[in-house]
Short mmCIF file of C-alpha atoms and ligand atoms in Angstrom, two decimals:
data_model
loop_
_atom_site.label_atom_id
_atom_site.label_comp_id
_atom_site.label_asym_id
_atom_site.label_seq_id
_atom_site.Cartn_x
_atom_site.Cartn_y
_atom_site.Cartn_z
CA MET A 1 22.39 -11.12 7.60
CA LYS A 2 21.16 -8.20 6.18
CA ASN A 3 17.09 -8.19 6.80
CA SER A 4 14.92 -6.95 3.51
CA VAL A 5 11.52 -7.04 2.65
CA SER A 6 12.61 -10.61 0.75
CA THR A 7 13.65 -11.82 4.43
CA PHE A 8 9.94 -11.43 5.77
CA ILE A 9 8.29 -12.74 2.63
CA SER A 10 10.67 -16.21 3.46
CA ALA A 11 10.29 -15.80 6.62
CA LYS A 12 5.92 -16.23 6.00
CA LYS A 13 6.72 -18.58 4.04
CA ALA A 14 9.16 -21.18 6.21
CA GLY A 15 7.27 -20.64 9.29
CA THR A 16 10.51 -18.80 11.01
CA LYS A 17 9.30 -16.10 13.80
CA LEU A 18 10.18 -12.33 12.59
CA THR A 19 11.44 -9.97 15.47
CA MET A 20 11.52 -6.28 15.58
CA LEU A 21 11.99 -4.06 18.43
CA THR A 22 11.36 0.09 18.24
CA ALA A 23 14.40 2.17 18.44
CA TYR A 24 14.95 6.19 18.10
CA ASP A 25 18.73 6.97 18.37
CA TYR A 26 21.86 5.71 17.08
CA SER A 27 23.54 3.99 20.26
CA MET A 28 20.01 2.25 21.21
CA ALA A 29 19.80 0.89 17.34
CA LYS A 30 23.40 -0.01 17.20
CA ILE A 31 22.87 -2.29 20.47
CA ILE A 32 19.87 -3.83 18.66
CA ASP A 33 21.01 -4.26 15.41
CA GLU A 34 23.62 -5.97 16.99
CA CYS A 35 21.38 -8.59 18.97
CA GLY A 36 20.24 -9.49 15.42
CA VAL A 37 16.41 -8.29 14.69
CA ASN A 38 15.04 -8.32 11.75
CA GLY A 39 13.65 -4.91 12.04
CA ILE A 40 13.52 -1.65 13.78
CA LEU A 41 10.67 0.42 13.54
CA VAL A 42 11.25 4.00 14.22
CA GLY A 43 7.80 4.46 16.00
CA ASP A 44 5.71 7.17 16.21
CA SER A 45 5.42 6.01 19.60
CA LEU A 46 9.00 8.41 19.83
CA GLY A 47 6.26 10.77 21.14
CA MET A 48 5.05 9.66 23.92
CA VAL A 49 8.72 7.59 24.95
CA CYS A 50 10.86 10.00 24.00
CA LEU A 51 9.16 13.21 23.45
CA GLY A 52 6.92 12.84 26.26
CA TYR A 53 3.14 13.87 24.77
CA LYS A 54 0.26 12.13 25.81
CA ASP A 55 -0.18 10.17 22.26
CA THR A 56 1.31 11.08 19.12
CA LEU A 57 -0.48 12.66 17.04
CA SER A 58 1.71 15.91 17.84
CA VAL A 59 4.44 14.33 15.85
CA THR A 60 6.20 15.66 12.97
CA MET A 61 7.79 14.37 9.49
CA ASP A 62 10.72 16.51 11.23
CA ASP A 63 10.47 14.53 14.54
CA MET A 64 10.48 11.55 12.63
CA LEU A 65 13.44 12.27 9.89
CA HIS A 66 15.90 13.50 12.43
CA HIS A 67 15.25 9.89 14.78
CA THR A 68 15.41 7.70 11.61
CA LYS A 69 18.21 9.22 10.49
CA ALA A 70 20.18 8.04 13.55
CA VAL A 71 18.78 5.11 13.72
CA VAL A 72 19.55 4.55 10.01
CA ARG A 73 23.69 4.66 11.14
CA GLY A 74 23.45 3.13 14.14
CA THR A 75 22.02 0.06 11.88
CA LYS A 76 24.00 -2.50 9.96
CA ASN A 77 21.34 -5.62 9.50
CA ALA A 78 17.81 -5.11 10.45
CA LEU A 79 15.62 -3.16 8.54
CA VAL A 80 14.90 -0.19 8.86
CA VAL A 81 10.92 1.20 8.81
CA GLY A 82 10.28 4.85 9.45
CA ASP A 83 6.73 5.22 10.57
CA MET A 84 4.26 8.19 8.54
CA PRO A 85 3.10 10.15 11.73
CA PHE A 86 -0.12 11.70 11.57
CA MET A 87 -1.30 13.59 8.90
CA SER A 88 1.99 12.76 6.54
CA TYR A 89 -0.54 10.34 4.59
CA GLN A 90 -3.79 11.55 4.79
CA SER A 91 -4.54 14.86 3.21
CA SER A 92 -3.65 13.24 -0.17
CA LEU A 93 -1.61 10.63 -2.29
CA CYS A 94 0.68 13.32 -3.23
CA ASP A 95 1.94 14.01 0.66
CA ALA A 96 2.01 10.29 0.92
CA VAL A 97 4.13 9.75 -1.76
CA LYS A 98 6.37 12.55 -1.01
CA ASN A 99 6.49 12.66 2.77
CA ALA A 100 6.70 8.32 2.26
CA GLY A 101 9.72 8.81 -0.26
CA ARG A 102 11.07 12.12 2.74
CA PHE A 103 12.37 8.62 4.64
CA LEU A 104 13.94 6.81 1.79
CA GLN A 105 15.71 9.72 0.50
CA GLU A 106 16.63 11.73 3.35
CA ALA A 107 16.76 8.94 6.13
CA GLY A 108 17.86 6.41 4.14
CA ALA A 109 14.67 3.72 6.11
CA SER A 110 14.30 1.06 3.27
CA ALA A 111 10.70 0.81 4.36
CA ILE A 112 7.76 2.92 5.65
CA LYS A 113 4.86 2.22 7.61
CA LEU A 114 1.40 3.37 7.75
CA GLU A 115 -1.72 2.95 10.19
CA GLY A 116 -5.08 2.04 8.90
CA GLY A 117 -6.80 -0.53 6.62
CA ALA A 118 -9.16 0.02 3.10
CA VAL A 119 -9.56 3.87 3.89
CA VAL A 120 -5.69 3.65 3.14
CA CYS A 121 -5.46 1.64 -0.12
CA PRO A 122 -4.86 4.59 -2.59
CA GLN A 123 -1.99 5.71 -0.38
CA ILE A 124 -0.51 2.20 -0.29
CA LYS A 125 -0.86 1.54 -3.62
CA ALA A 126 0.49 4.96 -4.76
CA ILE A 127 3.50 4.45 -2.58
CA VAL A 128 4.38 1.06 -3.57
CA ALA A 129 4.10 1.77 -6.91
CA ALA A 130 7.03 5.20 -5.93
CA GLN A 131 8.77 1.72 -5.59
CA ILE A 132 8.54 2.19 -1.31
CA PRO A 133 7.98 -1.00 0.42
CA VAL A 134 4.64 0.03 2.49
CA MET A 135 4.11 -1.62 6.19
CA GLY A 136 0.51 -2.13 7.26
CA HIS A 137 -1.02 -1.31 10.71
CA ILE A 138 -4.24 -2.08 11.78
CA GLY A 139 -5.95 -3.02 14.66
CA LEU A 140 -5.37 -0.25 18.06
CA THR A 141 -4.15 2.23 15.36
CA PRO A 142 -2.79 5.15 18.10
CA GLN A 143 -3.45 8.02 15.21
CA SER A 144 -7.13 7.18 15.36
CA VAL A 145 -7.29 7.64 19.20
CA ASN A 146 -9.75 10.31 19.33
CA MET A 147 -11.78 8.07 17.07
CA PHE A 148 -11.77 5.43 19.40
CA GLY A 149 -12.21 7.08 22.09
CA GLY A 150 -9.03 5.80 23.42
CA PHE A 151 -6.24 3.16 23.47
CA LYS A 152 -8.48 0.28 23.87
CA VAL A 153 -8.55 -3.35 22.32
CA GLN A 154 -10.23 -4.10 19.00
CA GLY A 155 -12.28 -6.59 16.84
CA ASN A 156 -14.24 -7.94 19.60
CA ASN A 157 -17.57 -8.04 18.40
CA SER A 158 -18.35 -9.73 15.28
CA ILE A 159 -18.71 -7.11 12.99
CA ASP A 160 -15.56 -4.99 13.75
CA ALA A 161 -13.62 -8.70 13.84
CA LYS A 162 -14.86 -9.45 10.27
CA LYS A 163 -13.63 -5.96 9.15
CA LEU A 164 -10.09 -6.12 10.06
CA ILE A 165 -9.79 -9.24 8.59
CA GLU A 166 -11.53 -7.86 5.50
CA ASP A 167 -8.98 -4.65 6.13
CA ALA A 168 -5.88 -6.79 6.15
CA LYS A 169 -7.05 -8.79 2.92
CA LYS A 170 -7.38 -5.19 1.23
CA ILE A 171 -4.30 -3.66 2.47
CA GLU A 172 -2.44 -6.92 1.31
CA ASP A 173 -3.55 -6.41 -1.56
CA ALA A 174 -2.78 -2.86 -2.03
CA GLY A 175 0.78 -3.84 -2.14
CA VAL A 176 1.66 -4.57 1.40
CA PHE A 177 4.95 -6.75 2.73
CA ALA A 178 3.54 -6.92 5.64
CA ILE A 179 1.03 -5.99 8.70
CA THR A 180 1.17 -4.71 12.23
CA LEU A 181 -1.42 -6.14 14.33
CA GLU A 182 -1.73 -3.90 17.65
CA CYS A 183 -3.95 -4.71 20.11
CA ILE A 184 -6.11 -7.68 19.20
CA PRO A 185 -7.75 -10.78 20.39
CA ALA A 186 -5.09 -13.53 20.13
CA LYS A 187 -7.62 -15.91 18.28
CA LEU A 188 -8.72 -12.74 15.71
CA ALA A 189 -5.00 -12.14 14.80
CA GLU A 190 -3.99 -15.97 14.46
CA LEU A 191 -6.99 -16.43 12.02
CA ILE A 192 -5.87 -12.89 10.25
CA SER A 193 -2.52 -14.49 10.26
CA LYS A 194 -4.48 -17.69 8.45
CA GLU A 195 -5.81 -15.39 5.86
CA VAL A 196 -2.79 -13.67 4.39
CA THR A 197 -0.21 -14.60 2.42
CA ILE A 198 2.10 -11.93 4.15
CA PRO A 199 3.96 -11.80 7.81
CA THR A 200 1.86 -10.56 10.48
CA ILE A 201 4.02 -8.73 12.79
CA GLY A 202 1.93 -9.10 16.50
CA ILE A 203 1.60 -6.03 19.44
CA GLY A 204 -0.80 -6.91 22.00
CA ALA A 205 -2.08 -9.95 19.71
CA GLY A 206 -0.90 -12.79 21.09
CA GLY A 207 1.36 -15.57 19.55
CA GLY A 208 -0.58 -16.86 16.39
CA CYS A 209 1.18 -13.89 14.83
CA ASP A 210 4.07 -14.67 12.06
CA GLY A 211 6.00 -11.83 14.46
CA GLN A 212 6.06 -9.87 16.94
CA ILE A 213 7.48 -6.17 18.00
CA LEU A 214 7.82 -4.06 21.26
CA VAL A 215 8.35 -0.40 22.09
CA TYR A 216 11.80 -0.98 23.75
CA GLN A 217 11.22 1.53 26.68
CA ASP A 218 8.42 -0.73 27.68
CA MET A 219 10.31 -4.29 27.45
CA LEU A 220 13.06 -2.86 29.28
CA ASN A 221 10.94 -1.15 31.90
CA MET A 222 12.05 2.30 31.24
CA PHE A 223 8.60 3.92 30.49
CA GLU A 224 6.63 3.59 33.66
CA ASP A 225 3.75 6.25 32.57
CA PHE A 226 1.54 3.23 32.14
CA LYS A 227 1.86 -0.34 31.22
CA PRO A 228 -0.61 -2.33 28.80
CA LYS A 229 -1.29 -5.80 29.42
CA PHE A 230 0.61 -6.95 27.11
CA VAL A 231 4.09 -5.86 27.94
CA LYS A 232 6.10 -8.21 29.46
CA ARG A 233 9.53 -6.68 30.94
CA PHE A 234 12.54 -9.02 30.27
CA ALA A 235 14.57 -6.82 32.17
CA ASN A 236 14.61 -3.75 34.84
CA VAL A 237 16.85 -1.16 33.37
CA GLY A 238 14.55 1.91 34.50
CA ASP A 239 15.92 0.42 38.47
CA LEU A 240 19.63 -0.12 37.07
CA MET A 241 19.78 3.06 35.52
CA ARG A 242 18.24 4.64 38.54
CA SER A 243 20.99 3.03 40.64
CA GLY A 244 24.08 4.34 38.48
CA PHE A 245 22.38 7.72 38.53
CA LYS A 246 22.30 7.32 42.51
CA SER A 247 25.85 6.23 42.51
CA TYR A 248 27.12 9.05 40.43
CA ILE A 249 25.35 11.83 42.58
CA LYS A 250 26.88 10.12 45.35
CA GLU A 251 30.20 9.71 44.85
CA VAL A 252 30.48 13.20 42.86
CA THR A 253 29.13 14.69 46.27
CA GLU A 254 31.20 12.69 48.19
CA GLY A 255 34.51 13.91 46.08
CA THR A 256 35.36 10.03 45.26
CA PHE A 257 34.93 10.99 41.82
CA PRO A 258 36.32 12.03 39.48
CA SER A 259 39.36 9.76 41.27
CA SER A 260 42.84 9.58 39.83
CA GLU A 261 42.25 6.97 37.08
CA HIS A 262 39.57 9.70 35.61
CA CYS A 263 41.83 12.92 35.61
CA PHE A 264 44.47 13.70 32.69
CA LYS A 265 47.66 14.85 34.20
CA ILE A 266 50.14 17.58 33.30
CA ASN A 267 54.01 17.64 33.67
CA ASP A 268 55.09 19.11 36.68
CA GLU A 269 57.51 21.89 34.98
CA ILE A 270 54.58 22.84 33.47
CA LEU A 271 52.07 23.14 36.97
CA LYS A 272 55.48 25.28 38.44
CA SER A 273 55.64 27.53 35.90
CA LEU A 274 52.06 29.09 36.56
CA TYR A 275 52.39 29.46 39.96
O1 KIV B 1 5.11 3.41 16.91
C1 KIV B 1 5.23 2.69 17.38
O2 KIV B 1 6.02 1.97 17.76
C2 KIV B 1 4.27 1.88 16.40
C3 KIV B 1 4.07 0.20 17.17
C4 KIV B 1 3.76 0.01 18.32
C5 KIV B 1 3.70 -1.34 16.30
O3 KIV B 1 3.46 1.82 16.00
#
């Protein structure tokens, strides 16, 4: 079934859990989509898991559009959400609307996500006014890593926790259709989820959220630079890939690959004529 913003809102009302995963290219999007997730986020995490940067700050609009186009081509049913990269929406409302529009117009995404609480309400309002669905993102917002002093759990004192609840309500009022809650205590995420009428999608925010999202390289053990506490390895694809690549190297060096079944034949007469 084709997922839309309405699917997300209905799921919250029905108490049905939503599932999202990240994807960054055509073939992964196709596999993930076929499995039946509600949403695919083309996250700016691609800066770390695909491009090898230490954080997400170097990711550009061009990077995001390039990968979002590929994901859209591989997706039939999931809602594709494009992640607004650092400095694509902070500098002006005009930039925010124009860049958000590029995700829909050039890449074919159905919604965008941006990071921040009350401070980005003007951007959310302007983008929603342009008829572009917006997903919010509060808690550990990786584009603010330099303000946080690292990738740390957020909202673990009463001032910060109250601010997160306020932020969630304010961005809901500004018009977001869902909110990503990243790296916040489970009980706080549960409280926020009860305080808003739109779905919360947690990552490191416990089971009280209305849905979950993970970076696929994390949950398949394909990205091993570090493992956040909240990541569960659902499969060991990294080791499976290593084993496949090693077998390939062994067979090529031993001369057992390619064998006749992987070769094209030529007519013997044609071959003879070449000598
Ligand atoms: O960029 C990303 O993948 C994200 C998720 C971690 C929510 O923002």
